[in-house]
mmCIF file of C-alpha atoms and ligand atoms in Angstrom:
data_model
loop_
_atom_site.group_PDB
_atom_site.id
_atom_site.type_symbol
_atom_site.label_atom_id
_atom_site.label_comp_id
_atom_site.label_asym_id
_atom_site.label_seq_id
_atom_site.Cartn_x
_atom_site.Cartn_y
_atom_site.Cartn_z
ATOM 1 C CA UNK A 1 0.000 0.000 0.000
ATOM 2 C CA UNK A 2 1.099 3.437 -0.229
ATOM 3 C CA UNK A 3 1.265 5.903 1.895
ATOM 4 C CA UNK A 4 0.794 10.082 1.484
ATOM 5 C CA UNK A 5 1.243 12.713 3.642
ATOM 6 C CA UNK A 6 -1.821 14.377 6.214
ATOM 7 C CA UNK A 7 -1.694 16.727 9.162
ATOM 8 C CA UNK A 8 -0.697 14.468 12.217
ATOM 9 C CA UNK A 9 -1.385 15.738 15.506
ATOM 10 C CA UNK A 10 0.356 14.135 18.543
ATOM 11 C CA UNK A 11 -1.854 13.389 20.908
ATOM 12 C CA UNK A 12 0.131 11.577 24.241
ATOM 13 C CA UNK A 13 0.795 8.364 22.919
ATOM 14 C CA UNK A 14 -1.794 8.130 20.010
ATOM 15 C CA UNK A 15 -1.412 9.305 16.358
ATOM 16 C CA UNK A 16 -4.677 11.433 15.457
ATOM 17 C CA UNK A 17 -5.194 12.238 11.822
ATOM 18 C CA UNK A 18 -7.279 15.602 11.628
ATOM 19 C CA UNK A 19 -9.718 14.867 8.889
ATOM 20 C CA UNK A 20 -10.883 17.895 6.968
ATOM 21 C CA UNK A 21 -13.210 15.468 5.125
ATOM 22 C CA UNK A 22 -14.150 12.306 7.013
ATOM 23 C CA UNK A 23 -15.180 11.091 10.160
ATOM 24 C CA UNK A 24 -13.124 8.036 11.542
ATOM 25 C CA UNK A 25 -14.019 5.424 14.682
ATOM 26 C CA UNK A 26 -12.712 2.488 15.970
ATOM 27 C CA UNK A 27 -14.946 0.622 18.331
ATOM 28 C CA UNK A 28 -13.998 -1.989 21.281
ATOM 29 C CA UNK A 29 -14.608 -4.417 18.983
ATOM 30 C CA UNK A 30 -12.466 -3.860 16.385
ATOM 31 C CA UNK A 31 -13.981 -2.468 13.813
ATOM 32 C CA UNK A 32 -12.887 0.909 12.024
ATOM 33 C CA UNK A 33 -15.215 3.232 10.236
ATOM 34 C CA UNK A 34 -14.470 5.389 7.478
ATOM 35 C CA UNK A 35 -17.361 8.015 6.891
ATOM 36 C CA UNK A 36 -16.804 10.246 3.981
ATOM 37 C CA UNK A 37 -18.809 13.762 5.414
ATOM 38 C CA UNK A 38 -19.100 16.160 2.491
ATOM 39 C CA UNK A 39 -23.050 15.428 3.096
ATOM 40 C CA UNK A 40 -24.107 18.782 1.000
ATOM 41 C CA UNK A 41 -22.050 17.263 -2.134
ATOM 42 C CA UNK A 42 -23.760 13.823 -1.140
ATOM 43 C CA UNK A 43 -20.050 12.542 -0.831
ATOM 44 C CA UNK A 44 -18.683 13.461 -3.697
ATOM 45 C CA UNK A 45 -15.040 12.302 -4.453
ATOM 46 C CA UNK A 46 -12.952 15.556 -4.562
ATOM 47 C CA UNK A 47 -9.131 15.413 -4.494
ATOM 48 C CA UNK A 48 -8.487 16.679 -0.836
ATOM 49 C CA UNK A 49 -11.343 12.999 0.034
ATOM 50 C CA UNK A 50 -9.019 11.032 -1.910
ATOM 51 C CA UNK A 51 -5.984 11.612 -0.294
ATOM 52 C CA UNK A 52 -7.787 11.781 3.426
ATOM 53 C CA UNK A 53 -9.001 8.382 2.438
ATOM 54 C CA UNK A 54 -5.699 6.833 1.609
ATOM 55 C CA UNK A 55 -4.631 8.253 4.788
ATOM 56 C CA UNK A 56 -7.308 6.669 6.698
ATOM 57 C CA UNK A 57 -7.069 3.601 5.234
ATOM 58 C CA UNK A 58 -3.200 3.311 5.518
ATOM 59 C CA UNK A 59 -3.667 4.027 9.391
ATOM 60 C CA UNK A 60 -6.310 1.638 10.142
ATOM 61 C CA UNK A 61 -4.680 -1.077 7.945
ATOM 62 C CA UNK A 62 -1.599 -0.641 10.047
ATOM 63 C CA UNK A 63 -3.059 -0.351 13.751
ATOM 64 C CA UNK A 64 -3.356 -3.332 15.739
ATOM 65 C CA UNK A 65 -6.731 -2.191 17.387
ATOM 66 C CA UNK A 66 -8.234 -2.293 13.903
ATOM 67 C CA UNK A 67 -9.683 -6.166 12.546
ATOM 68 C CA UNK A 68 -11.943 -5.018 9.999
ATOM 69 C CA UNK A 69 -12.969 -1.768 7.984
ATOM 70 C CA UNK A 70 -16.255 -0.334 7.045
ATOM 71 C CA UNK A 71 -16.600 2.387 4.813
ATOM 72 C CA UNK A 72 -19.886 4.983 4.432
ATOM 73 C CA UNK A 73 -21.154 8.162 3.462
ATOM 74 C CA UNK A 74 -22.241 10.691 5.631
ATOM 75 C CA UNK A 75 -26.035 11.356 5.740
ATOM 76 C CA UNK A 76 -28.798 9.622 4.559
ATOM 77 C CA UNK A 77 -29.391 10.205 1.318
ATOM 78 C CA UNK A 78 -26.029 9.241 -0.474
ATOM 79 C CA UNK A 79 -22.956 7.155 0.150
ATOM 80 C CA UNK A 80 -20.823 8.597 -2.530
ATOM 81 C CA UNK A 81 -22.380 10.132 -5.766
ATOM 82 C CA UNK A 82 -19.110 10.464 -7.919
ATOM 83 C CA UNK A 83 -16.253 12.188 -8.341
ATOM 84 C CA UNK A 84 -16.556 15.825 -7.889
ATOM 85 C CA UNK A 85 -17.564 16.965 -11.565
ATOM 86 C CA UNK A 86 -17.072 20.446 -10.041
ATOM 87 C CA UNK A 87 -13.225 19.659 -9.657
ATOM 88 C CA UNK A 88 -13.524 17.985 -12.818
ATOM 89 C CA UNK A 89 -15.318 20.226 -15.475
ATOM 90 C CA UNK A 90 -11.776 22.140 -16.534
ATOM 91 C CA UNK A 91 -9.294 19.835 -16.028
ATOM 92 C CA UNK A 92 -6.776 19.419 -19.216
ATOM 93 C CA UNK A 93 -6.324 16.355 -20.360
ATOM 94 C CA UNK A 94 -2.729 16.057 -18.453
ATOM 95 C CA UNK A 95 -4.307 16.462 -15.091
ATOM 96 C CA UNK A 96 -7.372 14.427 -16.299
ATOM 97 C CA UNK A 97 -4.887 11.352 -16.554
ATOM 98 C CA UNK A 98 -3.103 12.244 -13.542
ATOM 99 C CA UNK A 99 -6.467 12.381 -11.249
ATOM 100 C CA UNK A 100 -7.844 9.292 -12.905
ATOM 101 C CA UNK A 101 -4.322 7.714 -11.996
ATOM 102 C CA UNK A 102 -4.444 9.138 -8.153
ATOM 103 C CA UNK A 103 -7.686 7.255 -7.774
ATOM 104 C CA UNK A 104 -7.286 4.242 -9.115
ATOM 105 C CA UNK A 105 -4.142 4.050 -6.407
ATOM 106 C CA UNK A 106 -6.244 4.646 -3.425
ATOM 107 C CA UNK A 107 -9.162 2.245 -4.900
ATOM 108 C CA UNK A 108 -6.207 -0.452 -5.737
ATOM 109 C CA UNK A 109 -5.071 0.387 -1.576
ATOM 110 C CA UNK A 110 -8.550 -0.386 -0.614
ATOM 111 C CA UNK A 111 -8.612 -3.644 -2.479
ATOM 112 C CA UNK A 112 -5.535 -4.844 -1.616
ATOM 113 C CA UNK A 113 -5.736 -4.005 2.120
ATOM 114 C CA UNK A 114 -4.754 -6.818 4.135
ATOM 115 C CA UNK A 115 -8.138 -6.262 6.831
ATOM 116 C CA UNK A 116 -11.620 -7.109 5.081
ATOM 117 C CA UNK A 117 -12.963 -3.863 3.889
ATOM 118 C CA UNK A 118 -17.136 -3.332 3.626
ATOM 119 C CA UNK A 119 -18.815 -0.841 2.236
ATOM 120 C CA UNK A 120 -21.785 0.805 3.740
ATOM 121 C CA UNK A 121 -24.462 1.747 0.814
ATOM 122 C CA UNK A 122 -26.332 4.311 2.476
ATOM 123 C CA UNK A 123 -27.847 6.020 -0.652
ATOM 124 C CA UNK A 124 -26.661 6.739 -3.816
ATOM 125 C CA UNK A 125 -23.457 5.092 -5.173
ATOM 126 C CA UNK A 126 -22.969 6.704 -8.307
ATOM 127 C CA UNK A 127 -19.798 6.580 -10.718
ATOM 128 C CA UNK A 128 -16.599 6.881 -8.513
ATOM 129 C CA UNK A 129 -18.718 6.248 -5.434
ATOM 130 C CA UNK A 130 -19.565 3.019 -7.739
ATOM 131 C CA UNK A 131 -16.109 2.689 -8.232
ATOM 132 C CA UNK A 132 -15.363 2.896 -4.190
ATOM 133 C CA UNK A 133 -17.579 0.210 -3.152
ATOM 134 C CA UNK A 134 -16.439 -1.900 -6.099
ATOM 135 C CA UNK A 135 -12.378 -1.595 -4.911
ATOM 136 C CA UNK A 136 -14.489 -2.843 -1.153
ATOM 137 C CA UNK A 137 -13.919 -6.497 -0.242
ATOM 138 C CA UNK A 138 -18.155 -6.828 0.231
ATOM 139 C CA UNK A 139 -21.156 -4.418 -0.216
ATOM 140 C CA UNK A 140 -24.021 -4.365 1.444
ATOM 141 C CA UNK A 141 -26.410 -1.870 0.709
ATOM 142 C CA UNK A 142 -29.922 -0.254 2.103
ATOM 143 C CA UNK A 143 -33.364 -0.900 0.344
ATOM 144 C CA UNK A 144 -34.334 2.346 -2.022
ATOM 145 C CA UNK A 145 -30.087 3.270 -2.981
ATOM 146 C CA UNK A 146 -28.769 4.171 -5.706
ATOM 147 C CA UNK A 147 -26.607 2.825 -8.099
ATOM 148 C CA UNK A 148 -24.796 3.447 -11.242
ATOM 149 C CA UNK A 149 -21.825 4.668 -13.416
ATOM 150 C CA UNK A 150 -23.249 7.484 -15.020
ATOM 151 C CA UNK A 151 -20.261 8.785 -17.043
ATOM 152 C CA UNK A 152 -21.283 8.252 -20.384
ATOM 153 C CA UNK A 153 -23.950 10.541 -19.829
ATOM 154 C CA UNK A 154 -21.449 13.672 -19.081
ATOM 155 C CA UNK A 155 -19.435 11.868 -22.413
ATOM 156 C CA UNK A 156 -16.896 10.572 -19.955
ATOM 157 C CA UNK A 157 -16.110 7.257 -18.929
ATOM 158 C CA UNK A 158 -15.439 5.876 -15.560
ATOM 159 C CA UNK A 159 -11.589 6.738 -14.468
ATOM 160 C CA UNK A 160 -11.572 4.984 -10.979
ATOM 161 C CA UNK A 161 -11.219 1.439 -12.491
ATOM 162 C CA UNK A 162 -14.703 0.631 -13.195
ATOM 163 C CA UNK A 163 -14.533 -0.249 -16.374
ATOM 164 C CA UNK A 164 -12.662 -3.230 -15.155
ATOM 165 C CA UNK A 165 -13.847 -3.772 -11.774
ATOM 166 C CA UNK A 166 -17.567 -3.997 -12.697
ATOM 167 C CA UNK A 167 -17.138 -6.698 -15.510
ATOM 168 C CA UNK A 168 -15.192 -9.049 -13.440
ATOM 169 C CA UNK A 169 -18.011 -8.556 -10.447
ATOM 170 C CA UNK A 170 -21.197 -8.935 -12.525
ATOM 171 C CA UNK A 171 -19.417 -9.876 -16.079
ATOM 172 C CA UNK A 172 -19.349 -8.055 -19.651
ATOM 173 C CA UNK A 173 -22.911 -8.075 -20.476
ATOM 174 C CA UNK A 174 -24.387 -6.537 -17.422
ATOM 175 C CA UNK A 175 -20.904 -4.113 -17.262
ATOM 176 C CA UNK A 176 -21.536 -3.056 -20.380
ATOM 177 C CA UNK A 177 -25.267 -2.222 -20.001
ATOM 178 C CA UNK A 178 -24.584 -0.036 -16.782
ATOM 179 C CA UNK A 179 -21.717 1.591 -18.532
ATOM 180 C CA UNK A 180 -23.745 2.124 -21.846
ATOM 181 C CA UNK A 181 -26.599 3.286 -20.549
ATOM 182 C CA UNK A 182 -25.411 5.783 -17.513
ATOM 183 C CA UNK A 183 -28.831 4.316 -16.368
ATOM 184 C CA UNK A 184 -29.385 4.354 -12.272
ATOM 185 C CA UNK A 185 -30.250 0.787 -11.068
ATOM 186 C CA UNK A 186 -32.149 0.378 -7.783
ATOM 187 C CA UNK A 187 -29.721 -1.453 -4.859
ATOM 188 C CA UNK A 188 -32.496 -4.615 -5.371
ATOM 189 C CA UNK A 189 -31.217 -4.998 -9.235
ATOM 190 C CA UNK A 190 -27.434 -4.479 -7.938
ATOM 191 C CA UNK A 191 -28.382 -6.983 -5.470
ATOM 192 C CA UNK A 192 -29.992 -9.430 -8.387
ATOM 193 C CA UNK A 193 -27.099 -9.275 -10.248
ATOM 194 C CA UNK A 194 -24.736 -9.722 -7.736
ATOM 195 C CA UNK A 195 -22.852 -6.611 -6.900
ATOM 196 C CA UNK A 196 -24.640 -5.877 -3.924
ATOM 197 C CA UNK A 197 -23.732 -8.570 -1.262
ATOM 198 C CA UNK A 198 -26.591 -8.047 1.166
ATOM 199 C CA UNK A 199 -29.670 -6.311 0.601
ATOM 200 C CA UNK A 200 -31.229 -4.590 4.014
ATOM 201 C CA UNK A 201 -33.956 -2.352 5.171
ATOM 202 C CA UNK A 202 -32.522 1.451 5.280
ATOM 203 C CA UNK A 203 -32.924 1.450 9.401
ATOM 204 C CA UNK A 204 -31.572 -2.617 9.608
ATOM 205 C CA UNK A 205 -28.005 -1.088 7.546
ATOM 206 C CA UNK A 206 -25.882 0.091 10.397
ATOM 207 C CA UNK A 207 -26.938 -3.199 12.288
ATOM 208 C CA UNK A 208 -26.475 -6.120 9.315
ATOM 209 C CA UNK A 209 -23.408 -4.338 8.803
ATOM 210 C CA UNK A 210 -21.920 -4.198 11.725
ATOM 211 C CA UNK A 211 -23.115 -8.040 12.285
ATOM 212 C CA UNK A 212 -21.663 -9.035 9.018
ATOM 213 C CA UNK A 213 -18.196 -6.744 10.665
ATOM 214 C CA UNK A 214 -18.262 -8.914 14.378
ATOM 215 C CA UNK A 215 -18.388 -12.158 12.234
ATOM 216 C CA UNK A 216 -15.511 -11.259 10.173
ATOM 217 C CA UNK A 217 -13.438 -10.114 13.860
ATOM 218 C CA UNK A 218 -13.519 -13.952 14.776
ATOM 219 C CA UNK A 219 -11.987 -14.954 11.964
ATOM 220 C CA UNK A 220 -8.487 -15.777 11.477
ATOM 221 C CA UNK A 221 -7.257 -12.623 10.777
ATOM 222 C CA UNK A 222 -3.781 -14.275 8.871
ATOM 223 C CA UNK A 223 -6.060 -16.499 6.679
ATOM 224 C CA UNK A 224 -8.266 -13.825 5.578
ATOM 225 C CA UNK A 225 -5.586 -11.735 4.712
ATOM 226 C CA UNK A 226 -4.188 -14.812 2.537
ATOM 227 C CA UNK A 227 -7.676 -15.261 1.238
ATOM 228 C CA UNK A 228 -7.878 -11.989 -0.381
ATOM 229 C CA UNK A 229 -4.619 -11.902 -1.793
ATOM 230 C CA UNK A 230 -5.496 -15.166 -3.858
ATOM 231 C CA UNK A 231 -8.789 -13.890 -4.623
ATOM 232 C CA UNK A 232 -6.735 -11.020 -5.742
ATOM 233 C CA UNK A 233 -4.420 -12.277 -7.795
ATOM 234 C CA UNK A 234 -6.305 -14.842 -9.114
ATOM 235 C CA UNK A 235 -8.195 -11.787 -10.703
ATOM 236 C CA UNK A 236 -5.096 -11.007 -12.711
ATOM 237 C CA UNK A 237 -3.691 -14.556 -13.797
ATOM 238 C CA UNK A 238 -5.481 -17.569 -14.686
ATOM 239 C CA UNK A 239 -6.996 -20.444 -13.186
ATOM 240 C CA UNK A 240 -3.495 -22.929 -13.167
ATOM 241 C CA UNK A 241 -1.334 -20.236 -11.592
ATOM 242 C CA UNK A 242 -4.027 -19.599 -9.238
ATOM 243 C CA UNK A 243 -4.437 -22.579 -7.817
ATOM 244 C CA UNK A 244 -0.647 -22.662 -7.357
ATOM 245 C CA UNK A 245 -0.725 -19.247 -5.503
ATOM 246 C CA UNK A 246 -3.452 -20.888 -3.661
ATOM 247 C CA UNK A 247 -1.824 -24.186 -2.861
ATOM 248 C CA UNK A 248 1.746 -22.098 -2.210
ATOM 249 C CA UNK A 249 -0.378 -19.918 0.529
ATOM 250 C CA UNK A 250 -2.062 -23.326 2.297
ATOM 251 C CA UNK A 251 1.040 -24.764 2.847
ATOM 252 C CA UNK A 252 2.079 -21.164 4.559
ATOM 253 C CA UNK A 253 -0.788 -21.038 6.708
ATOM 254 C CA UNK A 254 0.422 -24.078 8.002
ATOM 255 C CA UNK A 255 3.473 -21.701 9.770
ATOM 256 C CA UNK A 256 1.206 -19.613 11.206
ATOM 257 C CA UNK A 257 0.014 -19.941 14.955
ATOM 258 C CA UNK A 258 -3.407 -19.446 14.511
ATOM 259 C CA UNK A 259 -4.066 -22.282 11.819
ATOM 260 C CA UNK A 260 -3.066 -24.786 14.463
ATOM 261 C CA UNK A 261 -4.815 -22.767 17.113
ATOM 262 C CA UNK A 262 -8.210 -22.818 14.667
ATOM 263 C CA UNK A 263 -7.537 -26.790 13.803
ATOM 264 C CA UNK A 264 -7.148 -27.952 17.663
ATOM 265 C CA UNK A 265 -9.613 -25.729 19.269
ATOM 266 C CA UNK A 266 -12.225 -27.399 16.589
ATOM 267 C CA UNK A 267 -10.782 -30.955 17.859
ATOM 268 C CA UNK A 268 -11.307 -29.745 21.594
ATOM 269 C CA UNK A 269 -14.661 -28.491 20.781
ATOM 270 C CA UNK A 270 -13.484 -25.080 22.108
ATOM 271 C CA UNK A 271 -14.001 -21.427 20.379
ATOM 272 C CA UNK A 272 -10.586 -20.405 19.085
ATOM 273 C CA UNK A 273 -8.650 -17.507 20.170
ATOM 274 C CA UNK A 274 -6.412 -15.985 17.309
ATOM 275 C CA UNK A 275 -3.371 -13.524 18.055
ATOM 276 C CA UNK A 276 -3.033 -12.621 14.223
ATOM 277 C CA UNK A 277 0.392 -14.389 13.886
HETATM 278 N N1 DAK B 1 -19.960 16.191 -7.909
HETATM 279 C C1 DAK B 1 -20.109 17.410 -7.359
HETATM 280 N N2 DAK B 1 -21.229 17.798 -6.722
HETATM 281 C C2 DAK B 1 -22.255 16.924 -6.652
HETATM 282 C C3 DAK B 1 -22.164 15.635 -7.220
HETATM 283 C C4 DAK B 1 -20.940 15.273 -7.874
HETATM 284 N N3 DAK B 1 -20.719 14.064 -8.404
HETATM 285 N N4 DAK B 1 -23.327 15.006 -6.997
HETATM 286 C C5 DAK B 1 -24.112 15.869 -6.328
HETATM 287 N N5 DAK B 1 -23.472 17.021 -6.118
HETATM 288 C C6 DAK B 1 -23.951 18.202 -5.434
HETATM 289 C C7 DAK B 1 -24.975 18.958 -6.306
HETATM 290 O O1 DAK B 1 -24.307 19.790 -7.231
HETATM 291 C C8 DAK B 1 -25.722 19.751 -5.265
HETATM 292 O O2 DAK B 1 -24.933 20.847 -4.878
HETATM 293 P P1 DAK B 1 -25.628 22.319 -4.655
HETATM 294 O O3 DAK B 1 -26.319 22.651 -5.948
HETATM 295 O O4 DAK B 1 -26.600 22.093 -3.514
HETATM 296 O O5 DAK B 1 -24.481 23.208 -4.305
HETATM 297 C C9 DAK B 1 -25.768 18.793 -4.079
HETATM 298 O O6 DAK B 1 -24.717 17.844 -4.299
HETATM 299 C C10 DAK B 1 -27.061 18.032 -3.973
HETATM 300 O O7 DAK B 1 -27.313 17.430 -5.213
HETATM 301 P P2 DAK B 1 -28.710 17.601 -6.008
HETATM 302 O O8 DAK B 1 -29.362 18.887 -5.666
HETATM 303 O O9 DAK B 1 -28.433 17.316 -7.433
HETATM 304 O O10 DAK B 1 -29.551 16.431 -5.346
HETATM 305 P P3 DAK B 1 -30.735 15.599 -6.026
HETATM 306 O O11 DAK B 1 -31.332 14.795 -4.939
HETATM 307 O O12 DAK B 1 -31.633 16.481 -6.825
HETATM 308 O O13 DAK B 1 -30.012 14.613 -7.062
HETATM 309 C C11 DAK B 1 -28.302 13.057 -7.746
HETATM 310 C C12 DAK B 1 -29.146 13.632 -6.571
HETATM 311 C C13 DAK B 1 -27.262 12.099 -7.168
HETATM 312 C C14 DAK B 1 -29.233 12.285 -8.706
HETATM 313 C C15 DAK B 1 -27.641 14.230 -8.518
HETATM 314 O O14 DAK B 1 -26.952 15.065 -7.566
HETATM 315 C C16 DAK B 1 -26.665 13.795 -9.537
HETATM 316 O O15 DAK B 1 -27.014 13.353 -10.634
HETATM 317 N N6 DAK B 1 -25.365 13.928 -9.190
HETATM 318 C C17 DAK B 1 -24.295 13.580 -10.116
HETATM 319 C C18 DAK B 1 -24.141 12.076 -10.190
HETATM 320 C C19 DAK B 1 -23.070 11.708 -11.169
HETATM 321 O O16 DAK B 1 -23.169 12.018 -12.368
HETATM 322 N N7 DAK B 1 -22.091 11.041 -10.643
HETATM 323 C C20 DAK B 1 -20.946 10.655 -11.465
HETATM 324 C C21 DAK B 1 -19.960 11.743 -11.420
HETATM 325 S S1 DAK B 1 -18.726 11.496 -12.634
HETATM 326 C C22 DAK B 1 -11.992 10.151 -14.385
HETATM 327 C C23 DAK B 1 -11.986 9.999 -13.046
HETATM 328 C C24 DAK B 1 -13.138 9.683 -12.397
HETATM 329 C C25 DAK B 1 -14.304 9.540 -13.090
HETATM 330 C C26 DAK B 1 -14.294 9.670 -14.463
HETATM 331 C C27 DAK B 1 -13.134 9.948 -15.136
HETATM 332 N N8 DAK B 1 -10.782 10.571 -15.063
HETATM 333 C C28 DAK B 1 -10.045 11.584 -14.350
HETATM 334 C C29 DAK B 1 -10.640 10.355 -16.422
HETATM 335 C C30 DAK B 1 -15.518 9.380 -12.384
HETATM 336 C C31 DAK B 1 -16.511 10.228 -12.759
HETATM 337 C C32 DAK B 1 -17.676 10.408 -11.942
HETATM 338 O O17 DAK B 1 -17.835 9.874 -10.878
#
């Protein structure tokens, strides 16, 4: 992952990031959330957000307090409705490029964080916020949001990676007709066609997802770490060398503390108790 710079306060022995953009939690439990609050721009993606988020993400992906990351829009009404097309509208082509580049970094750094990463569809998810919950590990979503890649209809495309991340989630047919058509899509078709995860009543979203987090904290942290990175790179070779990256990372598990802890505590008919190592 890479890092970039922020403001860091120190505060006594803790690091505190001072967000300009986003509100960030960690609970007792070990779960981290990312809120994206530019509520009266519903969310939108600016490049100040971008960095903030790569910050964010970089710190909770490092801290040991931190098991699992969930990331949301502030409000009700949207989770992330694009890029900022007010940021956008004079860009030259040079600096075009170069933003499109800066967030398809911090969307690759969210899907190749080592911690399971959720996103929290609150409302609309439209074009990079599209693009956000795509680079997330698993979306779920509320009843009534909103999503789509609407570039096409500003005669753009979408510069965050869709173009690649929806086909290999939903495949070329549907990827094509959401790209295409710049339609919206109601989170119950997004659901149908598999990019939405779980499906939930609007005021059962913080709960699910947060149930769905506290499942994932009792995992084996080292083994979903080594999940994802097969997953990962099994997106970007084919099925014989993935299946030798995934038979290479079993036998490595087999090092790790926890895999014998998870084996013996199911022999002992005992709940296992991982130290990440
Ligand atoms: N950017 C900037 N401001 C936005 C915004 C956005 N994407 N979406 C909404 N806002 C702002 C509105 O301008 C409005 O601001 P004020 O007028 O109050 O100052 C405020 O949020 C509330 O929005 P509305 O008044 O429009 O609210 P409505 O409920 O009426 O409509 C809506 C909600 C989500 C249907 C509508 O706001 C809307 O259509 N928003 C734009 C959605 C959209 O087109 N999203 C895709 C953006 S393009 C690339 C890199 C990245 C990308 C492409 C290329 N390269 C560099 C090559 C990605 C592109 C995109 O994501």
């Amino acid at each position: 992952m890479n890092d970039s710079s922020s403001d860091v306060v120190l505060d006594d022995d803790a690091l505190v990031l001072d967000w300009q953009h986003l509100l960030t939690d960690v609970d007792e439990s070990g779960i981290a959330t990312i809120t994206i609050n530019r509520p009266k721009a519903l969310n939108a993606l600016n490049s100040e957000v971008l960095e903030e988020l790569n910050d964010a993400l970089v710190e909770a992906a490092m801290s040991d307090d931190v098991k699992v990351i969930i990331i949301t829009g502030a409000g009700d009404k949207s989770f992330v409705a694009g890029a900022d097309i007010g940021e956008m509208a004079d860009m030259t082509p040079v600096e075009a490029r170069d933003h499109a580049l800066t967030g398809q970094g911090v969307f690759a750094n969210i899907e190749s964080c080592p911690k399971p990463v959720i996103a929290m569809i609150n409302g609309f998810a439209l074009g990079g916020g599209l693009e956000l919950a795509m680079a997330c590990h698993i979306r779920v979503a509320c009843e009534g949001a909103k999503l789509g890649l609407p570039e096409t209809g500003l005669a753009l495309i979408p510069g965050f990676g869709g173009t690649q991340r929806l086909m290999r989630i939903v495949g070329t047919g549907v990827a094509r007709e959401w790209i295409l058509t710049a339609d919206m899509f109601d989170a119950s078709e997004a659901h149908r066609v598999g990019l939405v995860n779980r499906l939930v009543p609007a005021d059962e979203l913080l709960e699910a997802t947060m149930k769905l987090a506290k499942t994932l904290c009792k995992r084996g942290p080292v083994a979903m770490e080594t999940a994802l990175d097969c997953i990962r790179r099994g997106l970007e070779g084919g099925q014989t060398q993935g299946e030798n990256t995934e038979a290479d990372a079993f036998g490595i598990l087999f090092t790790s503390e926890d895999s014998r802890e998870g084996m013996h505590a199911f022999l002992e008919k005992r709940k296992p108790a991982y130290k990440g190592c």
